[in-house]
Tab-separated table of C-alpha atoms and ligand atoms in Angstrom:
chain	number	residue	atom	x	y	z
N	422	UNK	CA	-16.958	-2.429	-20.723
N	423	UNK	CA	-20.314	-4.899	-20.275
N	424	UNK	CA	-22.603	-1.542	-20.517
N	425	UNK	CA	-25.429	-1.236	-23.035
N	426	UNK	CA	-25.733	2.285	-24.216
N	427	UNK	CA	-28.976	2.419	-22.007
N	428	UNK	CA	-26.958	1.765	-19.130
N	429	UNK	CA	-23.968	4.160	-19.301
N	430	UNK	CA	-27.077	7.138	-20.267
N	431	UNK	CA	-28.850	5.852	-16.681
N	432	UNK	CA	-25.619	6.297	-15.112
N	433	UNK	CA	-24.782	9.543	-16.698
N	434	UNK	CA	-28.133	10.907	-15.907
N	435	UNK	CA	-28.009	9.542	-12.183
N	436	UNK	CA	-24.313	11.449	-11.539
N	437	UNK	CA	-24.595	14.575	-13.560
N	438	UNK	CA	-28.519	15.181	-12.194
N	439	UNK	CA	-28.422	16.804	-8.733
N	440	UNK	CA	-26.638	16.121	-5.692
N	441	UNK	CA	-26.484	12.319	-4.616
N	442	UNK	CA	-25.055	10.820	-1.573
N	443	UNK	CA	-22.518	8.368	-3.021
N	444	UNK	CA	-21.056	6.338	-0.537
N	445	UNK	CA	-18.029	3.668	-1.794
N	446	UNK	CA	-17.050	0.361	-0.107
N	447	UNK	CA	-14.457	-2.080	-0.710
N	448	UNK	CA	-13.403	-5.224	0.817
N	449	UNK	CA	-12.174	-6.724	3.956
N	450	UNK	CA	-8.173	-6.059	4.575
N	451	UNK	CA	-8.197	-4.014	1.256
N	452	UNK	CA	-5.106	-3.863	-0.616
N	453	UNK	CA	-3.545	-1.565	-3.145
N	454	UNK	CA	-6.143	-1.790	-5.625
N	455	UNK	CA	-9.475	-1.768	-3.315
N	456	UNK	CA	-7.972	2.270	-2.176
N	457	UNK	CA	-6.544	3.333	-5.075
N	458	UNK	CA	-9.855	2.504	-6.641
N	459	UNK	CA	-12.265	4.077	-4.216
N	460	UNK	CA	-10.478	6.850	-3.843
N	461	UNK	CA	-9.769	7.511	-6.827
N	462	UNK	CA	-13.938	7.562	-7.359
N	463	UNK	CA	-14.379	9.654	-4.297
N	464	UNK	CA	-11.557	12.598	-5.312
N	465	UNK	CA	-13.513	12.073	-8.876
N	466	UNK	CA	-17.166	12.605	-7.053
N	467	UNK	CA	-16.312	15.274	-4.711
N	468	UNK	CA	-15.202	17.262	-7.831
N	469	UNK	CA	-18.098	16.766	-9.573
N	470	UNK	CA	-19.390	18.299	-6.026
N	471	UNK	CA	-21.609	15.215	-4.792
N	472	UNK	CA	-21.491	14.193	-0.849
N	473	UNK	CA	-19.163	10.996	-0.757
N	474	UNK	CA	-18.143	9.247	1.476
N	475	UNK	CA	-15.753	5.471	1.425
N	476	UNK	CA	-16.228	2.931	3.950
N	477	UNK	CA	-14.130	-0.473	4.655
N	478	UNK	CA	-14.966	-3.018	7.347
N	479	UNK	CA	-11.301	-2.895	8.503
N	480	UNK	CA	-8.249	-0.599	9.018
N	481	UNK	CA	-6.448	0.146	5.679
N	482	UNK	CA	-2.451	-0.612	6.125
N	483	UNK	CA	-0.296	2.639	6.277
N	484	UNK	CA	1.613	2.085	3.197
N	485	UNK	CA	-1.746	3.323	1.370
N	486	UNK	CA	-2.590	6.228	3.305
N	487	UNK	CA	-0.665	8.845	0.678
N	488	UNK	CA	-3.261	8.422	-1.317
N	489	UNK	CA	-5.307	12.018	-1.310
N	490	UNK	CA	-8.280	11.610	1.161
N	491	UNK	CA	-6.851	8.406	2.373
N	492	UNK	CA	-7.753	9.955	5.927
N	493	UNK	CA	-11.197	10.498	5.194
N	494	UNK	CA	-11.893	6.783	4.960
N	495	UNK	CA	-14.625	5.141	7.545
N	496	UNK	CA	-13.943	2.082	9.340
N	497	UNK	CA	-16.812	0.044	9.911
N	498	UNK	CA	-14.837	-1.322	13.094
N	499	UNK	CA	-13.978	2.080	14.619
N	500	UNK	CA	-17.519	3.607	14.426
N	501	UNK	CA	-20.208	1.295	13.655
N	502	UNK	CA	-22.943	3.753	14.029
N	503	UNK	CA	-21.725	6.518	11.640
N	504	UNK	CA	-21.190	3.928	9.115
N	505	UNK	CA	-24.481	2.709	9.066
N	506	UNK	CA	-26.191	5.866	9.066
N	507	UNK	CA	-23.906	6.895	6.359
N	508	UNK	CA	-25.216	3.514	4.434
N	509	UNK	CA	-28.642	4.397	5.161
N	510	UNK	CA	-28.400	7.692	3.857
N	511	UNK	CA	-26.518	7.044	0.545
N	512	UNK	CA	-28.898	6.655	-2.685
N	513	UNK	CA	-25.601	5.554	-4.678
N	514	UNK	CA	-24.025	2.882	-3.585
N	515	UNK	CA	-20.125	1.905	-5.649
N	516	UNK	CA	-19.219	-1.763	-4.450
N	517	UNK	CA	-15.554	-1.951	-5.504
N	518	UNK	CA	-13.199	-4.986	-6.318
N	519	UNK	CA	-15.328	-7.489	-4.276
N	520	UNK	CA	-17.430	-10.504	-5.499
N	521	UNK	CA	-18.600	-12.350	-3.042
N	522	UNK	CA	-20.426	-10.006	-0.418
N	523	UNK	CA	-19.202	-11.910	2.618
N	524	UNK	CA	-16.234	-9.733	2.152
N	525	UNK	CA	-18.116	-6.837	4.128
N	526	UNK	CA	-19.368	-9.301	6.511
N	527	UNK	CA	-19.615	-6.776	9.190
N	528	UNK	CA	-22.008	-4.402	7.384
N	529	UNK	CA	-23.614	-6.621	4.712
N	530	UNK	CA	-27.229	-6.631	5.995
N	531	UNK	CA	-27.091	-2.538	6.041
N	532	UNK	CA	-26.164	-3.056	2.884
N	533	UNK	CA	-28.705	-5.735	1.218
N	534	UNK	CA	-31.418	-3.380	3.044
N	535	UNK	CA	-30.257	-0.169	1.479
N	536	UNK	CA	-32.730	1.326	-1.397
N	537	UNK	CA	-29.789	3.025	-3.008
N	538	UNK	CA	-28.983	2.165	-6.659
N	539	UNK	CA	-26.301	-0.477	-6.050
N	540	UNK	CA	-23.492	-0.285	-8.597
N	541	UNK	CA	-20.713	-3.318	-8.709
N	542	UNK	CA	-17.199	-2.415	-10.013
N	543	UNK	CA	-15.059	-5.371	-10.105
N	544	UNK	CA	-12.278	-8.313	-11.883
N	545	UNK	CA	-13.138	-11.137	-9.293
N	546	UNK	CA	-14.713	-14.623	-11.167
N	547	UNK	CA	-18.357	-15.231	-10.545
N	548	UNK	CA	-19.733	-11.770	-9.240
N	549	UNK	CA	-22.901	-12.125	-7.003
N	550	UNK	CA	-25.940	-10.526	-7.322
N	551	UNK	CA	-25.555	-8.340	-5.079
N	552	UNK	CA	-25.824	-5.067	-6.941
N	553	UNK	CA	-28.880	-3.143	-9.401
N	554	UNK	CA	-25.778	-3.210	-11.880
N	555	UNK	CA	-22.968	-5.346	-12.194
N	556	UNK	CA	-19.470	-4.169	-13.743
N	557	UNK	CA	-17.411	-7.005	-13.924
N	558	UNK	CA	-14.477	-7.983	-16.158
N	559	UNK	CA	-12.412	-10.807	-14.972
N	560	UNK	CA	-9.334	-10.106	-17.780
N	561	UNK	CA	-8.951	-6.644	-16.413
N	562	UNK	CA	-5.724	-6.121	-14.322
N	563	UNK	CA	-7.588	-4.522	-11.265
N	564	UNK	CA	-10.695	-3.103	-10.326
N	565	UNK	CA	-8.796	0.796	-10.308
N	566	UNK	CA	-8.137	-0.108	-13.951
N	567	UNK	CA	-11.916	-0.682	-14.444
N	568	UNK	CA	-12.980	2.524	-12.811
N	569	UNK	CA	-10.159	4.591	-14.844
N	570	UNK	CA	-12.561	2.686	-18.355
N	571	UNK	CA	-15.959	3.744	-15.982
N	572	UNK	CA	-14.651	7.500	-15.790
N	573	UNK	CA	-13.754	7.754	-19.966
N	574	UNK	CA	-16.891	5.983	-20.386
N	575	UNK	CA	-19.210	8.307	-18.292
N	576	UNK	CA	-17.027	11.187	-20.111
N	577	UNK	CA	-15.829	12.643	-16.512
N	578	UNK	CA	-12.250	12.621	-17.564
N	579	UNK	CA	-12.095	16.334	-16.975
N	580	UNK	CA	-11.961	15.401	-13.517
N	581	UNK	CA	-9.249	13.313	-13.592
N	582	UNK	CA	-6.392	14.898	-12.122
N	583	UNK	CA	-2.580	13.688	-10.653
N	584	UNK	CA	-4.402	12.559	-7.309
N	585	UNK	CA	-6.522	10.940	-9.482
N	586	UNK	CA	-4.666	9.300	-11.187
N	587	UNK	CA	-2.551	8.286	-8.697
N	588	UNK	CA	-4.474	5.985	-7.194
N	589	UNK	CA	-5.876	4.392	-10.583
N	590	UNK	CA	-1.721	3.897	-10.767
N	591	UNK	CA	-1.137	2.083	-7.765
N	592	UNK	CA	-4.178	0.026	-8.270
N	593	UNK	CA	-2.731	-1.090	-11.329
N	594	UNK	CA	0.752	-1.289	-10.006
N	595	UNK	CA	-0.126	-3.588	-6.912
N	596	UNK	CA	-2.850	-5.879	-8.846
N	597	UNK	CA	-0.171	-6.681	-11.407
N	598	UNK	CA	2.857	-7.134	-8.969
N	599	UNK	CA	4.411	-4.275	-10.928
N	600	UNK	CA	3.469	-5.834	-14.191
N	601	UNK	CA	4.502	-8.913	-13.792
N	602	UNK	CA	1.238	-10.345	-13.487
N	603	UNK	CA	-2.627	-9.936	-14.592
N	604	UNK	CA	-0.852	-7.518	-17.514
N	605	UNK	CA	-0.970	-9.297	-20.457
N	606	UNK	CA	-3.325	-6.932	-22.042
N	607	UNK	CA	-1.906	-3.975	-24.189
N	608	UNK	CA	-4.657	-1.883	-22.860
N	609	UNK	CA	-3.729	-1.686	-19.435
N	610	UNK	CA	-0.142	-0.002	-20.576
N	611	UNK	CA	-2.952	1.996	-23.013
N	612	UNK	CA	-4.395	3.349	-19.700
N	613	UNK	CA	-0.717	3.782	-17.783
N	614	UNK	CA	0.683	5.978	-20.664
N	615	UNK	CA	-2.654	7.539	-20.715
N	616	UNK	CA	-2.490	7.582	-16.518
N	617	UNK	CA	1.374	9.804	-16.834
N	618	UNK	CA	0.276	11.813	-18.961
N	619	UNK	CA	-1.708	13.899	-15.964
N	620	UNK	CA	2.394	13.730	-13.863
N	621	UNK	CA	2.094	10.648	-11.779
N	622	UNK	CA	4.980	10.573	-10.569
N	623	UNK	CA	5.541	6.876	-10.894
N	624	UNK	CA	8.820	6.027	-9.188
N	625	UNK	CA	7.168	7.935	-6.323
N	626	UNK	CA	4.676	5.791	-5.908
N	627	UNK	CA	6.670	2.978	-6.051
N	628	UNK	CA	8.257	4.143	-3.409
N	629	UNK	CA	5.675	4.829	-0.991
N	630	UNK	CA	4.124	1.649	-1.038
N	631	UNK	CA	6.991	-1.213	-1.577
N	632	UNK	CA	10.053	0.496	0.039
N	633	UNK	CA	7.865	1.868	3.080
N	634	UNK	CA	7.968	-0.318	5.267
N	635	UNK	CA	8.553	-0.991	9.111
N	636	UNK	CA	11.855	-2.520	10.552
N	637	UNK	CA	10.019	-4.773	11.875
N	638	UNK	CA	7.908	-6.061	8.915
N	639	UNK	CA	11.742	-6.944	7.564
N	640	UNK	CA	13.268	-8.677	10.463
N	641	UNK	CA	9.175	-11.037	10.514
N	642	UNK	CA	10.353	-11.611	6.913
N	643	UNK	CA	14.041	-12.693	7.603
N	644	UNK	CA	12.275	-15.238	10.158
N	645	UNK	CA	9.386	-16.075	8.418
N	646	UNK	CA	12.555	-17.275	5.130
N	647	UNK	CA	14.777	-18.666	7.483
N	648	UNK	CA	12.899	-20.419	9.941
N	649	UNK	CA	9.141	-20.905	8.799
N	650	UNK	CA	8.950	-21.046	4.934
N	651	UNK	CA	8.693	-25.413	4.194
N	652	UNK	CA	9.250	-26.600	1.007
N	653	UNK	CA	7.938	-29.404	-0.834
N	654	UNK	CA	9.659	-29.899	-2.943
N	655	UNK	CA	7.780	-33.142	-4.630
N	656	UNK	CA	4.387	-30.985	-5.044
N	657	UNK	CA	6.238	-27.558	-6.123
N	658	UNK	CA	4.598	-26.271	-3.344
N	659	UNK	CA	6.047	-24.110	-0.595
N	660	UNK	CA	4.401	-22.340	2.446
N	661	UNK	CA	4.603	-20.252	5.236
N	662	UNK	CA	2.634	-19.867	8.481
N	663	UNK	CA	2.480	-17.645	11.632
N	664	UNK	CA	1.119	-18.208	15.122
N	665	UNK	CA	-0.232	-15.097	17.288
N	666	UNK	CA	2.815	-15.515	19.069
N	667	UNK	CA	5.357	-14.835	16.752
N	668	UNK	CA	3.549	-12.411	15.464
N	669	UNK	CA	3.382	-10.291	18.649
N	670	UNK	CA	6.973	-11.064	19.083
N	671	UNK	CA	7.714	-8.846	15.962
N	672	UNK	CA	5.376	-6.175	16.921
N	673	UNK	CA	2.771	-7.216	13.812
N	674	UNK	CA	1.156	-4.581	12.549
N	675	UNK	CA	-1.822	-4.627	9.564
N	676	UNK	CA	-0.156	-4.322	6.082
N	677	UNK	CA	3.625	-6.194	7.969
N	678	UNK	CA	2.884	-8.943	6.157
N	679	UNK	CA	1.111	-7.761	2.688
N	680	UNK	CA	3.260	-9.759	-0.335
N	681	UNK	CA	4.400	-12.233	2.071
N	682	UNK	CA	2.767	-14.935	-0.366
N	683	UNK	CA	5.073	-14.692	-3.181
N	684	UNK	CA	7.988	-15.244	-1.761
N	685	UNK	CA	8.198	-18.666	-1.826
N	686	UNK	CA	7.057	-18.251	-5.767
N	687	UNK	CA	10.577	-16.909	-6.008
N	688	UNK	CA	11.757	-20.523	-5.714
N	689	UNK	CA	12.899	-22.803	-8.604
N	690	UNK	CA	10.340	-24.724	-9.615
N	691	UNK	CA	7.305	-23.858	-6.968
N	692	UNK	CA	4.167	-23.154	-8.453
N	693	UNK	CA	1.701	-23.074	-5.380
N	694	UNK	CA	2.658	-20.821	-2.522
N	695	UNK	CA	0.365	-20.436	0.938
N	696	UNK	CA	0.646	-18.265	3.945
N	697	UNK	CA	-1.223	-18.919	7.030
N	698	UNK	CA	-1.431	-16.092	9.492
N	699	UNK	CA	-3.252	-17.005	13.065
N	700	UNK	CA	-5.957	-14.079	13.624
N	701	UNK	CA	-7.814	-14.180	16.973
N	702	UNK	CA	-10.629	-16.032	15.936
N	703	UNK	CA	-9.525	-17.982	12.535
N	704	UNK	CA	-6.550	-18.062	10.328
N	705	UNK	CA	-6.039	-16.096	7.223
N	706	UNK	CA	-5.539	-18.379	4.263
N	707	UNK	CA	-3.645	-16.696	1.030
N	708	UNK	CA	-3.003	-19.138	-1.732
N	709	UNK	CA	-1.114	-18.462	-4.591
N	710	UNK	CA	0.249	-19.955	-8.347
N	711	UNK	CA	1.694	-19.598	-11.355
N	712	UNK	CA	0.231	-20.755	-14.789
N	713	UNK	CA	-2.634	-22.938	-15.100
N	714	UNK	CA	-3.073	-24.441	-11.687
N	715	UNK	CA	-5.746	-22.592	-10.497
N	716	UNK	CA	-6.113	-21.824	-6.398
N	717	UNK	CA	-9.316	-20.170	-6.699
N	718	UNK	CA	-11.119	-23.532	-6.961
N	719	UNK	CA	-9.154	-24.836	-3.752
N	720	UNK	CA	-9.951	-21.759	-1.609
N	721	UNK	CA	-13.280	-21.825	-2.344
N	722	UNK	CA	-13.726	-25.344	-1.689
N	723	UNK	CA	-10.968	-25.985	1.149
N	724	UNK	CA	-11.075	-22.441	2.969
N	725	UNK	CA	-14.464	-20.521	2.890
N	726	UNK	CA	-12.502	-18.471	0.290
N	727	UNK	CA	-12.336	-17.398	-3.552
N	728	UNK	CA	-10.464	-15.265	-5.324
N	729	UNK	CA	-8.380	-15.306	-8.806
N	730	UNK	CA	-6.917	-18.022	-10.569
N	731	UNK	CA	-3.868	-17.440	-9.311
N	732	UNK	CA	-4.403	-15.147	-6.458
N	733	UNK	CA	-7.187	-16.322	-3.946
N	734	UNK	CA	-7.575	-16.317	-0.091
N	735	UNK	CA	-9.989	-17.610	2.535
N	736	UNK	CA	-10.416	-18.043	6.187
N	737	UNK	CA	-9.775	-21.527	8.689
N	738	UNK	CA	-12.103	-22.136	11.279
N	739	UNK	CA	-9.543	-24.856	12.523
N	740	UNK	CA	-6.507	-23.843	14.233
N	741	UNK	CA	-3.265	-22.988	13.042
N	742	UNK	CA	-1.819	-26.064	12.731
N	743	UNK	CA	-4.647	-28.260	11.540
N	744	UNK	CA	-5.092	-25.939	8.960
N	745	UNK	CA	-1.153	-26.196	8.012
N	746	UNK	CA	-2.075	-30.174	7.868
N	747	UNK	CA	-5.395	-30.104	5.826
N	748	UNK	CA	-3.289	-28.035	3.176
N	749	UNK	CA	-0.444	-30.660	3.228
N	750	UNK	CA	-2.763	-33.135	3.213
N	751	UNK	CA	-4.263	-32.034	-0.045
N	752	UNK	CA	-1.323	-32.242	-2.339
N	753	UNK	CA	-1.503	-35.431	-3.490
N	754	UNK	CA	-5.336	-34.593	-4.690
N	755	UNK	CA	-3.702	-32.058	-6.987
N	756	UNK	CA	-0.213	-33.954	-7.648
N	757	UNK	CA	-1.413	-34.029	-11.696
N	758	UNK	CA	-2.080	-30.172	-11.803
N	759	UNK	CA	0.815	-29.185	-9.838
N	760	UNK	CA	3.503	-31.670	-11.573
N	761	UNK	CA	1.788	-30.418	-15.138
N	762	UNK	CA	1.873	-27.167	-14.256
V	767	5GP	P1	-5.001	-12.083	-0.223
V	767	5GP	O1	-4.351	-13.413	-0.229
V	767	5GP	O2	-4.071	-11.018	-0.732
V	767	5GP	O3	-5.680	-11.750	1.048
V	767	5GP	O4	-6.164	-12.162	-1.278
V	767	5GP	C1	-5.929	-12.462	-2.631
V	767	5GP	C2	-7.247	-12.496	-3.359
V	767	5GP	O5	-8.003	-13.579	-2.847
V	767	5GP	C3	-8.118	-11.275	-3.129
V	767	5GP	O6	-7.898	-10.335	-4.132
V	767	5GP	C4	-9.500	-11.838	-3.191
V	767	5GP	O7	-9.872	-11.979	-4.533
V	767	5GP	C5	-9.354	-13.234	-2.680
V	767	5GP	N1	-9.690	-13.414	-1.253
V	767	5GP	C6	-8.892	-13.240	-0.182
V	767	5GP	N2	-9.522	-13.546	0.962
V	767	5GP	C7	-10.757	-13.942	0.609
V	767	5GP	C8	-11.906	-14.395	1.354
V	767	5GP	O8	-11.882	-14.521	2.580
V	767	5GP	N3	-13.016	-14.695	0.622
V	767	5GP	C9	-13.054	-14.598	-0.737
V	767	5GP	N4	-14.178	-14.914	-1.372
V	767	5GP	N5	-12.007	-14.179	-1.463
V	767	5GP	C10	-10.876	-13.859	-0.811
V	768	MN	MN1	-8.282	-6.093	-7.271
């Protein structure tokens, strides 16, 4: 971890001396990892008998709410003035597994005005500046496995317990696509073995958050293969993309459409996947890859976006289908990268 000795002592100092108000945010339509790794800080934190408190600008899918405490999370969107009081009264602020701060658009300026000590935890590429320390490590598998390294390092481990480590586990899990991805490093099956040893109960876990899901979320998926998914089959590119409509027709609901992005990965030969899903006021872009053709790049510069290198999103101001066009359109630019790749 990228801490001098000075640091981790500041740190250690600032969580062991008194009682702080610690409050923990994560991104924008947070996944497995942005949960498992704030709660996993908050069960650690209210142990170690500080106020905490987690807030996200959105609702959190339900295949994530098992996770202990999962119900205590604030939702910008739900109560607006809580959640800022609760960012004006925190003098610790954890920023976790975001690094652009656009990705808590709603209460960003709450945030840049805060005096609290601002402390980044997070595997994105180019982190911003937006923090008194920054954390970052872009080879870690996920941000959770970063705060399980943050906890050893600040010696808290005594805190760690099965809830705990829980949700360390299913950050790892989902970052890595059940190790198939982003786990190339022998520590991060270091930190699982290390993780079972407090009786996660893996197959349990895997369980709650892939085989979980609504009959609905199954039949969009059926539809989305059969009668949305194009292939191109020149650019090893495939895609998928959903109007409002046909979402509503399947009842949508946050989370119904989480993973959605690799299927067409499952293809022979595809190495760049999209999905486009129409919101009310823009269209979600997710972009993925395999090997070196990097989407990051793309999202950033195609789709107000960012992301990994081979996981990235962004957001279309266009509509649905002019957004379907500017990403066919762009193949050819990258018709080297993806033939090469
Ligand atoms: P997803 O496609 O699952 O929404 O996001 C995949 C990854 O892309 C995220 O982990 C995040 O790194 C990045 N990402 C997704 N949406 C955005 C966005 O709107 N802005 C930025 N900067 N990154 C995004
Ligand atoms: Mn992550």
């Amino acid at each position: 971890m990228n801490l001098t000795v000075h640091q981790v002592e500041r740190i250690k100092e600032l969580l062991n001396q008194g009682r702080h108000n610690i409050l923990i945010l994560t991104h924008r339509n947070p996944d497995g990892d942005a949960i498992g790794a704030s709660l996993a800080l908050y069960n650690l934190f209210l142990k170690m008998g500080h106020i905490v408190d987690v807030l996200i600008p959105n609702k959190l899918p339900d295949f994530l709410k098992w996770m202990k405490h999962a119900d205590s999370i604030h939702i910008y969107s739900n109560k607006q003035k809580k959640s800022i009081e609760l960012i004006k009264n925190a003098t610790l602020i954890f920023a976790l597994d975001f690094n652009d701060i656009s990705r808590i658009d709603d209460f960003k300026s709450h945030v840049v005005d805060s005096n609290a000590y601002k402390i980044l935890i997070d595997h994105h590429p180019d982190p911003g500046d937006h923090a008194d320390l920054i954390i970052s490590q872009t080879a870690v598998s996920s941000t959770a496995e970063l705060v399980y390294s943050f906890i050893q390092l600040m010696s808290l481990t005594e805190y760690i317990d099965t809830d705990i480590a829980e949700c360390i586990y299913c950050g790892i899990m989902t970052d890595t696509g059940c190790f198939s991805f982003n786990s190339s490093y022998p520590e991060t099956f270091q930190s699982v073995a290390e993780l079972m040893n407090y009786g996660i109960k893996k197959d349990k876990i895997y369980d709650l958050v892939y085989d979980n899901f609504s009959y609905n979320r199954m039949r969009l998926m059926g539809y989305c293969l059969d009668k949305k998914m194009k292939h191109i089959k020149d650019y090893h590119t495939a895609y998928i993309s959903l109007s409002q409509k046909e979402l509503k027709d399947y009842n949508f609901k946050t989370g119904d459409s989480e993973g959605f992005v690799n299927l067409p990965l499952s293809i022979e030969g595809v190495q760049f996947s999209a999905l486009f899903i129409e919101k009310k006021n823009m269209v979600k872009v997710s972009l993925r890859s395999k090997g070196d053709f990097a989407v990051n790049t793309i999202a950033a510069e195609y789709f107000n976006g960012g992301g990994h290198e081979n996981a990235s999103g962004g957001e279309s101001y266009d509509s649905l289908e002019k957004t379907v066009d500017k990403f066919v359109n762009l193949l050819p630019k990258f018709k080297n990268d993806l033939l090469g790749a």
